[in-house]
């Protein structure tokens, strides 16, 4: 295993919430989460809603500040709060993120080309001509055609929008790409295309994936290692194949058994309450 | 698999156009489907397939300006021609609908009790005490133990899974003959989905209620229905027995959908269907799937195949006989 | 199946149809927009169209009815009402235009800043806006006039401040929604500066709402200024201004000569209704675009 790209140690995140009567309460979104992601590796954060998987992803991205623990990227600790322009740009070159909602992920007023070009202009010195070529090759890399370059998000399907979001993220040539349920909102036939594209992308560019998903089938296709989270804590971790083939934790087993597949029947866990 | 002599629900050559920016836009080309008494049928399709519009047409809940041709018959009567009073009764007692997002369909300022008792007390005229008793019994049968307390609570105090169970209870309370479930578990986590589906399946079978189950998840639909109808671009591509459609699919689209599902047990390059799902108004005169089909030939582009019987399936593909065994279906073994 | 003759088409009267942009509604937008443009054009070109001077008095021609010489008649001092309306339009529209320009810039700026920075800055700005909000605009304007004296400047300053929270409140809610969308997160992660994200991404996407709100507020500002003029706290008498004309004409009205009051009042009503309708349609359209 090569040097770790990302190392999280004992990460904790709490949010202050107010209940109906206005009382302050602390909500623990993640607690005691530790993991390591090797350069060029692919790690899944698996769990259901409320598991804390997205919170961890946002902390790694720098969109949230951890309440405790440390996150180190390339040996450098990520600190929250305001940072200088230079630090901001350096971090951008390291980590990029693709979000779940294909409809909110792009500025509705920007064309596809303008969206990718804006990022290029921020980070590279190349001239207009270079940028245009780079946009074209990035779009090609994510499986979009030239004619899409001048279109606005409204004209694109969900799958095409996610491809644009991936192209924008790749524009800075990041070391780590965080994919937060990036294929969950897509139709099955389109999802398969994007999954194949992602697998190919990692093979050719060597970018590492932090892959947040609730879908174990997708996780199996895209990742090498996985972390199963439940209510903010890691319940099981290991190589994806081992965890999915021989789940040790009861929750992981429950998660696997709930996935519809040929011959599967839904089983009731709560008994029917008989009349008293 | 011969349909019952008098089907409970019959869609006959259904065609729907919606008004978009003043112009009519086709959303359903031609949908014919029969549902027997007590039978469960899954209506499976991706976005734009017209599955939800089909459900809304059955309930006569289409937006203003929509035009419908063909017929929807319930118990032999045309639903499209029902007068206001009969339509109200049809919606209140014959068919119950379960939606994807229960929170959006429950009034947030009224209690669960108000919601559950509204139908029986106001539409049917039961006494409040009797209706409450019935509601409590039903909540218990869908696995909600402290029912009397729940009746006093508001929707925001219940989790999504619990709320969907309340909606199922409300659907059963009217003692309908048909439940229309439109993606009832799509917004839920997979473990909650299993629970809710088990309850819905169990209660439906016990009471002999028919169900039209609308979903994008082929495996989920197969687990709780007798037959599956696969929809694409406003048409029915294939209808087949739910239990073994994953092995016996005859339509290239069904086979493509099956192969595109990522497996939890194998790593493989997924077989994809090129392009994106198209909507009904985007297709040419030929087969609606022609633009994405790997087995397309000239005839497919020119002439739209009708849904016809083949073995124990109904399939809308010119080449169904030739392609049998050539669709590359995943092995029969569990994924 | 499709070759068979189809049964008669059943049309549904759908319940609760969503507000879709139909042609009829767009016609309303076009019509109200055209009226607004015409009003502004008349205000700008008015002095070129008018034959005489707005201040030429003639005791002999006082309180005349409409005629070929005086289209809308004359006021108590024998001044031509039509000419005064045309000249008055500039003053009547310039005031609200200034108020809206200032309050839109201030309100939008404050709202986007509050939403972007968040935390304490947002809370403080919200409180400031709440306090301003609680102050009746007209009362505030009268107070400022009491301090700075009558004329156009004092009420314009006062109403600009009073209208800022109205603009800010609306912009804040849409800016907050925009801020929560993942594309803004993506912009941050791409290393774009706060200034660029706010000016190039958030502002253009809330602009539709800003424009609609500005149009509606314009009508309200026009009424407020007219009211101030009517009370004699705005522009001073010899000048031509619609609100002032209503005040002037009220004496003649009681003597049985309603023409000045009616004409000036009609100008105010038509302008306010046109800008309100325009704003409403713009709001619907910017909502429909999402």
mmCIF file of N, CA, C and O in Angstrom, chain A residues 20 48-49 157 160 187-193 195-196 200 215-218 220-221 244-245 251 254-276, chain B residues 46-47 140-143 145 156 165 189-191 193-195 198-199 202-203 206 217 219-220 223-224 246 257 260-270 272-277 292 335:
data_model
loop_
_atom_site.group_PDB
_atom_site.id
_atom_site.type_symbol
_atom_site.label_atom_id
_atom_site.label_comp_id
_atom_site.label_asym_id
_atom_site.label_seq_id
_atom_site.Cartn_x
_atom_site.Cartn_y
_atom_site.Cartn_z
ATOM 1 N N UNK A 20 -38.868 21.607 19.718
ATOM 2 C CA UNK A 20 -40.064 22.433 19.572
ATOM 3 C C UNK A 20 -40.162 23.526 20.634
ATOM 4 O O UNK A 20 -40.590 24.639 20.354
ATOM 5 N N UNK A 48 -27.339 4.271 5.827
ATOM 6 C CA UNK A 48 -28.651 4.814 5.497
ATOM 7 C C UNK A 48 -28.716 6.263 5.943
ATOM 8 O O UNK A 48 -27.731 6.806 6.458
ATOM 9 N N UNK A 49 -29.860 6.885 5.768
ATOM 10 C CA UNK A 49 -29.960 8.284 6.174
ATOM 11 C C UNK A 49 -29.742 8.382 7.685
ATOM 12 O O UNK A 49 -30.174 7.522 8.439
ATOM 13 N N UNK A 157 -30.240 16.018 -19.425
ATOM 14 C CA UNK A 157 -30.874 15.020 -18.562
ATOM 15 C C UNK A 157 -30.070 14.896 -17.269
ATOM 16 O O UNK A 157 -28.956 15.419 -17.165
ATOM 17 N N UNK A 160 -26.620 13.461 -17.774
ATOM 18 C CA UNK A 160 -25.697 14.402 -18.417
ATOM 19 C C UNK A 160 -25.235 15.469 -17.432
ATOM 20 O O UNK A 160 -24.075 15.859 -17.417
ATOM 21 N N UNK A 187 -31.553 7.025 -13.355
ATOM 22 C CA UNK A 187 -32.243 5.815 -13.789
ATOM 23 C C UNK A 187 -31.236 4.680 -13.954
ATOM 24 O O UNK A 187 -30.072 4.919 -14.290
ATOM 25 N N UNK A 188 -31.702 3.465 -13.743
ATOM 26 C CA UNK A 188 -30.806 2.306 -13.758
ATOM 27 C C UNK A 188 -29.946 2.244 -15.027
ATOM 28 O O UNK A 188 -28.735 2.029 -14.961
ATOM 29 N N UNK A 189 -30.584 2.445 -16.191
ATOM 30 C CA UNK A 189 -29.827 2.274 -17.428
ATOM 31 C C UNK A 189 -28.762 3.361 -17.576
ATOM 32 O O UNK A 189 -27.693 3.123 -18.126
ATOM 33 N N UNK A 190 -29.030 4.540 -17.048
ATOM 34 C CA UNK A 190 -28.066 5.636 -17.112
ATOM 35 C C UNK A 190 -27.020 5.476 -16.005
ATOM 36 O O UNK A 190 -25.833 5.727 -16.195
ATOM 37 N N UNK A 191 -27.482 5.010 -14.848
ATOM 38 C CA UNK A 191 -26.587 4.787 -13.718
ATOM 39 C C UNK A 191 -25.458 3.837 -14.100
ATOM 40 O O UNK A 191 -24.296 4.069 -13.779
ATOM 41 N N UNK A 192 -25.807 2.791 -14.834
ATOM 42 C CA UNK A 192 -24.801 1.817 -15.252
ATOM 43 C C UNK A 192 -23.730 2.477 -16.117
ATOM 44 O O UNK A 192 -22.537 2.199 -15.957
ATOM 45 N N UNK A 193 -24.149 3.382 -17.000
ATOM 46 C CA UNK A 193 -23.175 4.086 -17.848
ATOM 47 C C UNK A 193 -22.220 4.917 -17.003
ATOM 48 O O UNK A 193 -21.006 4.914 -17.218
ATOM 49 N N UNK A 195 -21.508 4.589 -13.810
ATOM 50 C CA UNK A 195 -20.649 3.722 -12.991
ATOM 51 C C UNK A 195 -19.462 3.228 -13.822
ATOM 52 O O UNK A 195 -18.309 3.320 -13.396
ATOM 53 N N UNK A 196 -19.732 2.747 -15.018
ATOM 54 C CA UNK A 196 -18.649 2.282 -15.897
ATOM 55 C C UNK A 196 -17.654 3.410 -16.166
ATOM 56 O O UNK A 196 -16.439 3.195 -16.166
ATOM 57 N N UNK A 200 -13.657 3.507 -15.121
ATOM 58 C CA UNK A 200 -12.660 3.776 -16.156
ATOM 59 C C UNK A 200 -11.801 4.997 -15.790
ATOM 60 O O UNK A 200 -10.579 4.992 -15.942
ATOM 61 N N UNK A 215 -26.190 2.388 -1.668
ATOM 62 C CA UNK A 215 -26.474 1.288 -2.589
ATOM 63 C C UNK A 215 -25.285 0.321 -2.648
ATOM 64 O O UNK A 215 -24.244 0.625 -3.232
ATOM 65 N N UNK A 216 -25.468 -0.829 -2.045
ATOM 66 C CA UNK A 216 -24.341 -1.758 -1.923
ATOM 67 C C UNK A 216 -23.915 -2.337 -3.265
ATOM 68 O O UNK A 216 -22.751 -2.678 -3.452
ATOM 69 N N UNK A 217 -24.844 -2.446 -4.203
ATOM 70 C CA UNK A 217 -24.485 -2.938 -5.531
ATOM 71 C C UNK A 217 -23.519 -1.977 -6.220
ATOM 72 O O UNK A 217 -22.503 -2.388 -6.790
ATOM 73 N N UNK A 218 -23.830 -0.691 -6.130
ATOM 74 C CA UNK A 218 -22.967 0.323 -6.740
ATOM 75 C C UNK A 218 -21.609 0.322 -6.041
ATOM 76 O O UNK A 218 -20.557 0.399 -6.679
ATOM 77 N N UNK A 220 -20.102 -2.087 -4.596
ATOM 78 C CA UNK A 220 -19.328 -3.258 -4.994
ATOM 79 C C UNK A 220 -18.577 -2.993 -6.307
ATOM 80 O O UNK A 220 -17.446 -3.429 -6.492
ATOM 81 N N UNK A 221 -19.248 -2.274 -7.224
ATOM 82 C CA UNK A 221 -18.651 -2.040 -8.542
ATOM 83 C C UNK A 221 -17.535 -1.005 -8.503
ATOM 84 O O UNK A 221 -16.596 -1.073 -9.277
ATOM 85 N N UNK A 244 -19.055 -7.422 1.990
ATOM 86 C CA UNK A 244 -20.333 -7.764 1.363
ATOM 87 C C UNK A 244 -20.556 -9.274 1.281
ATOM 88 O O UNK A 244 -21.682 -9.747 1.350
ATOM 89 N N UNK A 245 -19.469 -10.044 1.125
ATOM 90 C CA UNK A 245 -19.648 -11.487 1.034
ATOM 91 C C UNK A 245 -19.784 -12.138 2.403
ATOM 92 O O UNK A 245 -20.503 -13.120 2.569
ATOM 93 N N UNK A 251 -25.811 -5.259 11.730
ATOM 94 C CA UNK A 251 -26.436 -4.222 10.924
ATOM 95 C C UNK A 251 -26.079 -4.390 9.442
ATOM 96 O O UNK A 251 -26.938 -4.231 8.565
ATOM 97 N N UNK A 254 -28.157 -7.040 8.080
ATOM 98 C CA UNK A 254 -29.543 -6.574 7.897
ATOM 99 C C UNK A 254 -29.654 -5.730 6.624
ATOM 100 O O UNK A 254 -30.604 -5.859 5.862
ATOM 101 N N UNK A 255 -28.657 -4.877 6.421
ATOM 102 C CA UNK A 255 -28.630 -4.003 5.244
ATOM 103 C C UNK A 255 -28.608 -4.849 3.976
ATOM 104 O O UNK A 255 -29.355 -4.611 3.027
ATOM 105 N N UNK A 256 -27.762 -5.864 3.969
ATOM 106 C CA UNK A 256 -27.629 -6.724 2.791
ATOM 107 C C UNK A 256 -28.901 -7.518 2.531
ATOM 108 O O UNK A 256 -29.324 -7.690 1.383
ATOM 109 N N UNK A 257 -29.509 -7.984 3.621
ATOM 110 C CA UNK A 257 -30.679 -8.844 3.435
ATOM 111 C C UNK A 257 -31.904 -8.054 2.988
ATOM 112 O O UNK A 257 -32.884 -8.627 2.541
ATOM 113 N N UNK A 258 -31.833 -6.721 3.125
ATOM 114 C CA UNK A 258 -32.991 -5.904 2.754
ATOM 115 C C UNK A 258 -32.979 -5.509 1.287
ATOM 116 O O UNK A 258 -33.919 -4.877 0.814
ATOM 117 N N UNK A 259 -31.912 -5.858 0.574
ATOM 118 C CA UNK A 259 -31.834 -5.450 -0.828
ATOM 119 C C UNK A 259 -32.668 -6.387 -1.694
ATOM 120 O O UNK A 259 -32.463 -7.603 -1.685
ATOM 121 N N UNK A 260 -33.628 -5.836 -2.445
ATOM 122 C CA UNK A 260 -34.433 -6.690 -3.315
ATOM 123 C C UNK A 260 -33.560 -7.357 -4.381
ATOM 124 O O UNK A 260 -32.674 -6.735 -4.946
ATOM 125 N N UNK A 261 -33.797 -8.613 -4.631
ATOM 126 C CA UNK A 261 -33.068 -9.360 -5.661
ATOM 127 C C UNK A 261 -33.968 -10.515 -6.077
ATOM 128 O O UNK A 261 -34.943 -10.813 -5.368
ATOM 129 N N UNK A 262 -33.682 -11.187 -7.183
ATOM 130 C CA UNK A 262 -34.571 -12.277 -7.605
ATOM 131 C C UNK A 262 -34.750 -13.303 -6.490
ATOM 132 O O UNK A 262 -33.783 -13.722 -5.858
ATOM 133 N N UNK A 263 -35.997 -13.683 -6.260
ATOM 134 C CA UNK A 263 -36.286 -14.676 -5.233
ATOM 135 C C UNK A 263 -36.417 -14.103 -3.842
ATOM 136 O O UNK A 263 -36.756 -14.808 -2.896
ATOM 137 N N UNK A 264 -36.177 -12.796 -3.686
ATOM 138 C CA UNK A 264 -36.218 -12.155 -2.373
ATOM 139 C C UNK A 264 -37.652 -11.865 -1.960
ATOM 140 O O UNK A 264 -38.501 -11.580 -2.797
ATOM 141 N N UNK A 265 -37.930 -12.012 -0.676
ATOM 142 C CA UNK A 265 -39.238 -11.617 -0.150
ATOM 143 C C UNK A 265 -39.005 -10.684 1.024
ATOM 144 O O UNK A 265 -38.154 -10.955 1.860
ATOM 145 N N UNK A 266 -39.750 -9.581 1.075
ATOM 146 C CA UNK A 266 -39.581 -8.682 2.234
ATOM 147 C C UNK A 266 -40.028 -9.386 3.505
ATOM 148 O O UNK A 266 -41.056 -10.050 3.516
ATOM 149 N N UNK A 267 -39.224 -9.228 4.560
ATOM 150 C CA UNK A 267 -39.582 -9.872 5.831
ATOM 151 C C UNK A 267 -39.920 -8.826 6.872
ATOM 152 O O UNK A 267 -39.246 -7.820 6.991
ATOM 153 N N UNK A 268 -40.947 -9.107 7.618
ATOM 154 C CA UNK A 268 -41.368 -8.185 8.667
ATOM 155 C C UNK A 268 -40.536 -8.369 9.909
ATOM 156 O O UNK A 268 -40.320 -9.501 10.340
ATOM 157 N N UNK A 269 -40.052 -7.251 10.485
ATOM 158 C CA UNK A 269 -39.282 -7.343 11.729
ATOM 159 C C UNK A 269 -40.199 -7.062 12.914
ATOM 160 O O UNK A 269 -40.104 -7.699 13.940
ATOM 161 N N UNK A 270 -41.091 -6.096 12.750
ATOM 162 C CA UNK A 270 -41.992 -5.818 13.857
ATOM 163 C C UNK A 270 -43.194 -6.744 13.718
ATOM 164 O O UNK A 270 -43.702 -6.943 12.630
ATOM 165 N N UNK A 271 -43.605 -7.300 14.827
ATOM 166 C CA UNK A 271 -44.739 -8.207 14.777
ATOM 167 C C UNK A 271 -46.026 -7.411 14.644
ATOM 168 O O UNK A 271 -46.098 -6.244 15.021
ATOM 169 N N UNK A 272 -47.015 -8.062 14.098
ATOM 170 C CA UNK A 272 -48.338 -7.464 14.083
ATOM 171 C C UNK A 272 -48.805 -7.438 15.525
ATOM 172 O O UNK A 272 -48.692 -8.433 16.240
ATOM 173 N N UNK A 273 -49.303 -6.291 15.962
ATOM 174 C CA UNK A 273 -49.715 -6.185 17.348
ATOM 175 C C UNK A 273 -51.112 -6.775 17.479
ATOM 176 O O UNK A 273 -52.048 -6.304 16.848
ATOM 177 N N UNK A 274 -51.200 -7.803 18.278
ATOM 178 C CA UNK A 274 -52.525 -8.416 18.415
ATOM 179 C C UNK A 274 -53.374 -7.567 19.361
ATOM 180 O O UNK A 274 -52.868 -6.863 20.214
ATOM 181 N N UNK A 275 -54.652 -7.631 19.155
ATOM 182 C CA UNK A 275 -55.540 -6.827 19.988
ATOM 183 C C UNK A 275 -55.445 -7.266 21.436
ATOM 184 O O UNK A 275 -55.482 -8.456 21.751
ATOM 185 N N UNK A 276 -55.273 -6.290 22.289
ATOM 186 C CA UNK A 276 -55.107 -6.611 23.699
ATOM 187 C C UNK A 276 -56.433 -7.070 24.282
ATOM 188 O O UNK A 276 -57.478 -6.666 23.837
ATOM 189 N N UNK B 46 -38.589 3.505 -16.036
ATOM 190 C CA UNK B 46 -37.681 4.570 -15.642
ATOM 191 C C UNK B 46 -38.411 5.903 -15.767
ATOM 192 O O UNK B 46 -39.592 5.950 -16.101
ATOM 193 N N UNK B 47 -37.680 7.010 -15.539
ATOM 194 C CA UNK B 47 -38.344 8.308 -15.624
ATOM 195 C C UNK B 47 -38.829 8.553 -17.052
ATOM 196 O O UNK B 47 -38.179 8.183 -18.008
ATOM 197 N N UNK B 140 -52.546 -1.216 14.506
ATOM 198 C CA UNK B 140 -51.872 -2.357 15.134
ATOM 199 C C UNK B 140 -51.480 -3.389 14.091
ATOM 200 O O UNK B 140 -50.411 -3.973 14.142
ATOM 201 N N UNK B 141 -52.374 -3.604 13.128
ATOM 202 C CA UNK B 141 -52.069 -4.635 12.132
ATOM 203 C C UNK B 141 -50.953 -4.196 11.186
ATOM 204 O O UNK B 141 -50.313 -5.018 10.550
ATOM 205 N N UNK B 142 -50.668 -2.896 11.087
ATOM 206 C CA UNK B 142 -49.511 -2.481 10.297
ATOM 207 C C UNK B 142 -48.294 -2.248 11.196
ATOM 208 O O UNK B 142 -47.332 -1.601 10.809
ATOM 209 N N UNK B 143 -48.374 -2.797 12.410
ATOM 210 C CA UNK B 143 -47.190 -2.813 13.274
ATOM 211 C C UNK B 143 -46.959 -1.530 14.047
ATOM 212 O O UNK B 143 -45.828 -1.224 14.415
ATOM 213 N N UNK B 145 -47.732 -0.143 17.511
ATOM 214 C CA UNK B 145 -48.298 -0.630 18.763
ATOM 215 C C UNK B 145 -49.089 0.416 19.540
ATOM 216 O O UNK B 145 -50.240 0.186 19.850
ATOM 217 N N UNK B 156 -45.329 15.502 11.627
ATOM 218 C CA UNK B 156 -43.889 15.742 11.799
ATOM 219 C C UNK B 156 -43.308 14.979 12.977
ATOM 220 O O UNK B 156 -42.094 14.887 13.131
ATOM 221 N N UNK B 165 -46.613 3.800 6.947
ATOM 222 C CA UNK B 165 -47.484 2.752 7.485
ATOM 223 C C UNK B 165 -48.855 3.314 7.829
ATOM 224 O O UNK B 165 -49.874 2.640 7.664
ATOM 225 N N UNK B 189 -35.290 4.436 3.457
ATOM 226 C CA UNK B 189 -34.078 3.630 3.495
ATOM 227 C C UNK B 189 -34.426 2.190 3.172
ATOM 228 O O UNK B 189 -35.557 1.752 3.360
ATOM 229 N N UNK B 190 -33.401 1.438 2.762
ATOM 230 C CA UNK B 190 -33.660 0.086 2.276
ATOM 231 C C UNK B 190 -34.205 -0.837 3.369
ATOM 232 O O UNK B 190 -35.091 -1.660 3.125
ATOM 233 N N UNK B 191 -33.742 -0.660 4.611
ATOM 234 C CA UNK B 191 -34.253 -1.530 5.679
ATOM 235 C C UNK B 191 -35.705 -1.156 6.021
ATOM 236 O O UNK B 191 -36.529 -2.030 6.300
ATOM 237 N N UNK B 193 -37.701 0.188 3.871
ATOM 238 C CA UNK B 193 -38.450 -0.246 2.689
ATOM 239 C C UNK B 193 -38.896 -1.695 2.843
ATOM 240 O O UNK B 193 -40.041 -2.046 2.547
ATOM 241 N N UNK B 194 -37.973 -2.538 3.329
ATOM 242 C CA UNK B 194 -38.318 -3.949 3.493
ATOM 243 C C UNK B 194 -39.502 -4.104 4.446
ATOM 244 O O UNK B 194 -40.461 -4.822 4.161
ATOM 245 N N UNK B 195 -39.433 -3.372 5.543
ATOM 246 C CA UNK B 195 -40.478 -3.436 6.557
ATOM 247 C C UNK B 195 -41.833 -2.990 5.984
ATOM 248 O O UNK B 195 -42.841 -3.684 6.108
ATOM 249 N N UNK B 198 -43.174 -5.383 3.354
ATOM 250 C CA UNK B 198 -43.662 -6.623 3.947
ATOM 251 C C UNK B 198 -45.059 -6.419 4.514
ATOM 252 O O UNK B 198 -45.947 -7.262 4.331
ATOM 253 N N UNK B 199 -45.245 -5.287 5.175
ATOM 254 C CA UNK B 199 -46.545 -4.997 5.782
ATOM 255 C C UNK B 199 -47.616 -4.816 4.705
ATOM 256 O O UNK B 199 -48.711 -5.395 4.782
ATOM 257 N N UNK B 202 -48.363 -8.202 3.027
ATOM 258 C CA UNK B 202 -49.036 -9.076 3.962
ATOM 259 C C UNK B 202 -50.513 -8.692 4.116
ATOM 260 O O UNK B 202 -51.417 -9.521 3.974
ATOM 261 N N UNK B 203 -50.764 -7.400 4.366
ATOM 262 C CA UNK B 203 -52.118 -6.932 4.597
ATOM 263 C C UNK B 203 -52.973 -7.031 3.329
ATOM 264 O O UNK B 203 -54.155 -7.352 3.376
ATOM 265 N N UNK B 206 -53.951 -10.709 2.819
ATOM 266 C CA UNK B 206 -54.939 -11.136 3.813
ATOM 267 C C UNK B 206 -56.337 -10.653 3.444
ATOM 268 O O UNK B 206 -57.319 -11.336 3.672
ATOM 269 N N UNK B 217 -38.014 -0.053 -9.509
ATOM 270 C CA UNK B 217 -37.194 -1.159 -9.015
ATOM 271 C C UNK B 217 -37.834 -2.495 -9.405
ATOM 272 O O UNK B 217 -38.790 -2.951 -8.783
ATOM 273 N N UNK B 219 -36.746 -5.608 -9.160
ATOM 274 C CA UNK B 219 -36.666 -6.698 -8.181
ATOM 275 C C UNK B 219 -37.664 -6.506 -7.048
ATOM 276 O O UNK B 219 -38.269 -7.472 -6.578
ATOM 277 N N UNK B 220 -37.830 -5.242 -6.626
ATOM 278 C CA UNK B 220 -38.782 -4.966 -5.554
ATOM 279 C C UNK B 220 -40.197 -5.306 -6.015
ATOM 280 O O UNK B 220 -40.957 -5.964 -5.310
ATOM 281 N N UNK B 223 -40.985 -9.002 -6.133
ATOM 282 C CA UNK B 223 -41.148 -9.675 -4.838
ATOM 283 C C UNK B 223 -42.573 -9.579 -4.306
ATOM 284 O O UNK B 223 -42.977 -10.401 -3.491
ATOM 285 N N UNK B 224 -43.333 -8.582 -4.727
ATOM 286 C CA UNK B 224 -44.638 -8.382 -4.109
ATOM 287 C C UNK B 224 -45.805 -8.432 -5.103
ATOM 288 O O UNK B 224 -46.922 -8.083 -4.753
ATOM 289 N N UNK B 246 -36.975 -12.191 -14.526
ATOM 290 C CA UNK B 246 -35.536 -11.926 -14.608
ATOM 291 C C UNK B 246 -34.798 -13.006 -15.399
ATOM 292 O O UNK B 246 -33.680 -12.801 -15.819
ATOM 293 N N UNK B 257 -32.556 -3.611 -18.834
ATOM 294 C CA UNK B 257 -32.767 -3.128 -17.469
ATOM 295 C C UNK B 257 -32.202 -4.119 -16.461
ATOM 296 O O UNK B 257 -31.555 -3.745 -15.492
ATOM 297 N N UNK B 260 -28.405 -4.085 -16.346
ATOM 298 C CA UNK B 260 -27.777 -2.840 -15.908
ATOM 299 C C UNK B 260 -27.722 -2.706 -14.390
ATOM 300 O O UNK B 260 -27.031 -1.840 -13.863
ATOM 301 N N UNK B 261 -28.442 -3.584 -13.649
ATOM 302 C CA UNK B 261 -28.447 -3.474 -12.195
ATOM 303 C C UNK B 261 -27.090 -3.892 -11.650
ATOM 304 O O UNK B 261 -26.602 -4.974 -11.958
ATOM 305 N N UNK B 262 -26.469 -3.042 -10.826
ATOM 306 C CA UNK B 262 -25.179 -3.432 -10.270
ATOM 307 C C UNK B 262 -25.350 -4.549 -9.235
ATOM 308 O O UNK B 262 -26.214 -4.466 -8.372
ATOM 309 N N UNK B 263 -24.548 -5.571 -9.336
ATOM 310 C CA UNK B 263 -24.647 -6.715 -8.434
ATOM 311 C C UNK B 263 -23.882 -6.456 -7.142
ATOM 312 O O UNK B 263 -22.861 -5.776 -7.139
ATOM 313 N N UNK B 264 -24.366 -7.018 -6.035
ATOM 314 C CA UNK B 264 -23.626 -6.883 -4.778
ATOM 315 C C UNK B 264 -22.642 -8.028 -4.587
ATOM 316 O O UNK B 264 -21.893 -8.050 -3.631
ATOM 317 N N UNK B 265 -22.657 -8.990 -5.494
ATOM 318 C CA UNK B 265 -21.793 -10.148 -5.290
ATOM 319 C C UNK B 265 -20.690 -10.294 -6.340
ATOM 320 O O UNK B 265 -19.772 -11.071 -6.150
ATOM 321 N N UNK B 266 -20.820 -9.573 -7.439
ATOM 322 C CA UNK B 266 -19.797 -9.678 -8.486
ATOM 323 C C UNK B 266 -19.360 -8.294 -8.921
ATOM 324 O O UNK B 266 -20.156 -7.367 -8.943
ATOM 325 N N UNK B 267 -18.084 -8.186 -9.327
ATOM 326 C CA UNK B 267 -17.630 -6.942 -9.929
ATOM 327 C C UNK B 267 -17.510 -7.193 -11.419
ATOM 328 O O UNK B 267 -16.902 -8.167 -11.846
ATOM 329 N N UNK B 268 -18.155 -6.346 -12.194
ATOM 330 C CA UNK B 268 -18.149 -6.580 -13.635
ATOM 331 C C UNK B 268 -18.355 -5.245 -14.314
ATOM 332 O O UNK B 268 -18.840 -4.292 -13.712
ATOM 333 N N UNK B 269 -17.979 -5.185 -15.574
ATOM 334 C CA UNK B 269 -18.343 -4.007 -16.343
ATOM 335 C C UNK B 269 -19.828 -4.155 -16.639
ATOM 336 O O UNK B 269 -20.257 -5.143 -17.213
ATOM 337 N N UNK B 270 -20.626 -3.170 -16.196
ATOM 338 C CA UNK B 270 -22.074 -3.300 -16.332
ATOM 339 C C UNK B 270 -22.478 -3.198 -17.793
ATOM 340 O O UNK B 270 -21.943 -2.399 -18.551
ATOM 341 N N UNK B 272 -24.737 -1.820 -20.423
ATOM 342 C CA UNK B 272 -25.551 -0.613 -20.394
ATOM 343 C C UNK B 272 -26.478 -0.559 -21.595
ATOM 344 O O UNK B 272 -26.276 -1.250 -22.585
ATOM 345 N N UNK B 273 -27.500 0.274 -21.470
ATOM 346 C CA UNK B 273 -28.343 0.596 -22.611
ATOM 347 C C UNK B 273 -27.857 1.967 -23.063
ATOM 348 O O UNK B 273 -27.844 2.898 -22.260
ATOM 349 N N UNK B 274 -27.416 2.099 -24.301
ATOM 350 C CA UNK B 274 -26.884 3.397 -24.723
ATOM 351 C C UNK B 274 -27.946 4.487 -24.661
ATOM 352 O O UNK B 274 -29.138 4.199 -24.710
ATOM 353 N N UNK B 275 -27.499 5.738 -24.548
ATOM 354 C CA UNK B 275 -28.438 6.861 -24.535
ATOM 355 C C UNK B 275 -29.154 6.987 -23.207
ATOM 356 O O UNK B 275 -28.744 6.427 -22.206
ATOM 357 N N UNK B 276 -30.252 7.744 -23.222
ATOM 358 C CA UNK B 276 -31.003 7.972 -21.993
ATOM 359 C C UNK B 276 -32.450 7.555 -22.236
ATOM 360 O O UNK B 276 -32.873 7.450 -23.393
ATOM 361 N N UNK B 277 -33.218 7.320 -21.173
ATOM 362 C CA UNK B 277 -34.625 6.995 -21.376
ATOM 363 C C UNK B 277 -35.320 8.159 -22.079
ATOM 364 O O UNK B 277 -35.160 9.302 -21.663
ATOM 365 N N UNK B 292 -32.495 2.928 -28.897
ATOM 366 C CA UNK B 292 -31.492 2.441 -27.937
ATOM 367 C C UNK B 292 -31.278 0.934 -28.035
ATOM 368 O O UNK B 292 -30.477 0.380 -27.283
ATOM 369 N N UNK B 335 -28.140 -12.850 -7.754
ATOM 370 C CA UNK B 335 -27.104 -11.881 -8.062
ATOM 371 C C UNK B 335 -26.131 -11.800 -6.908
ATOM 372 O O UNK B 335 -26.527 -11.827 -5.756
#
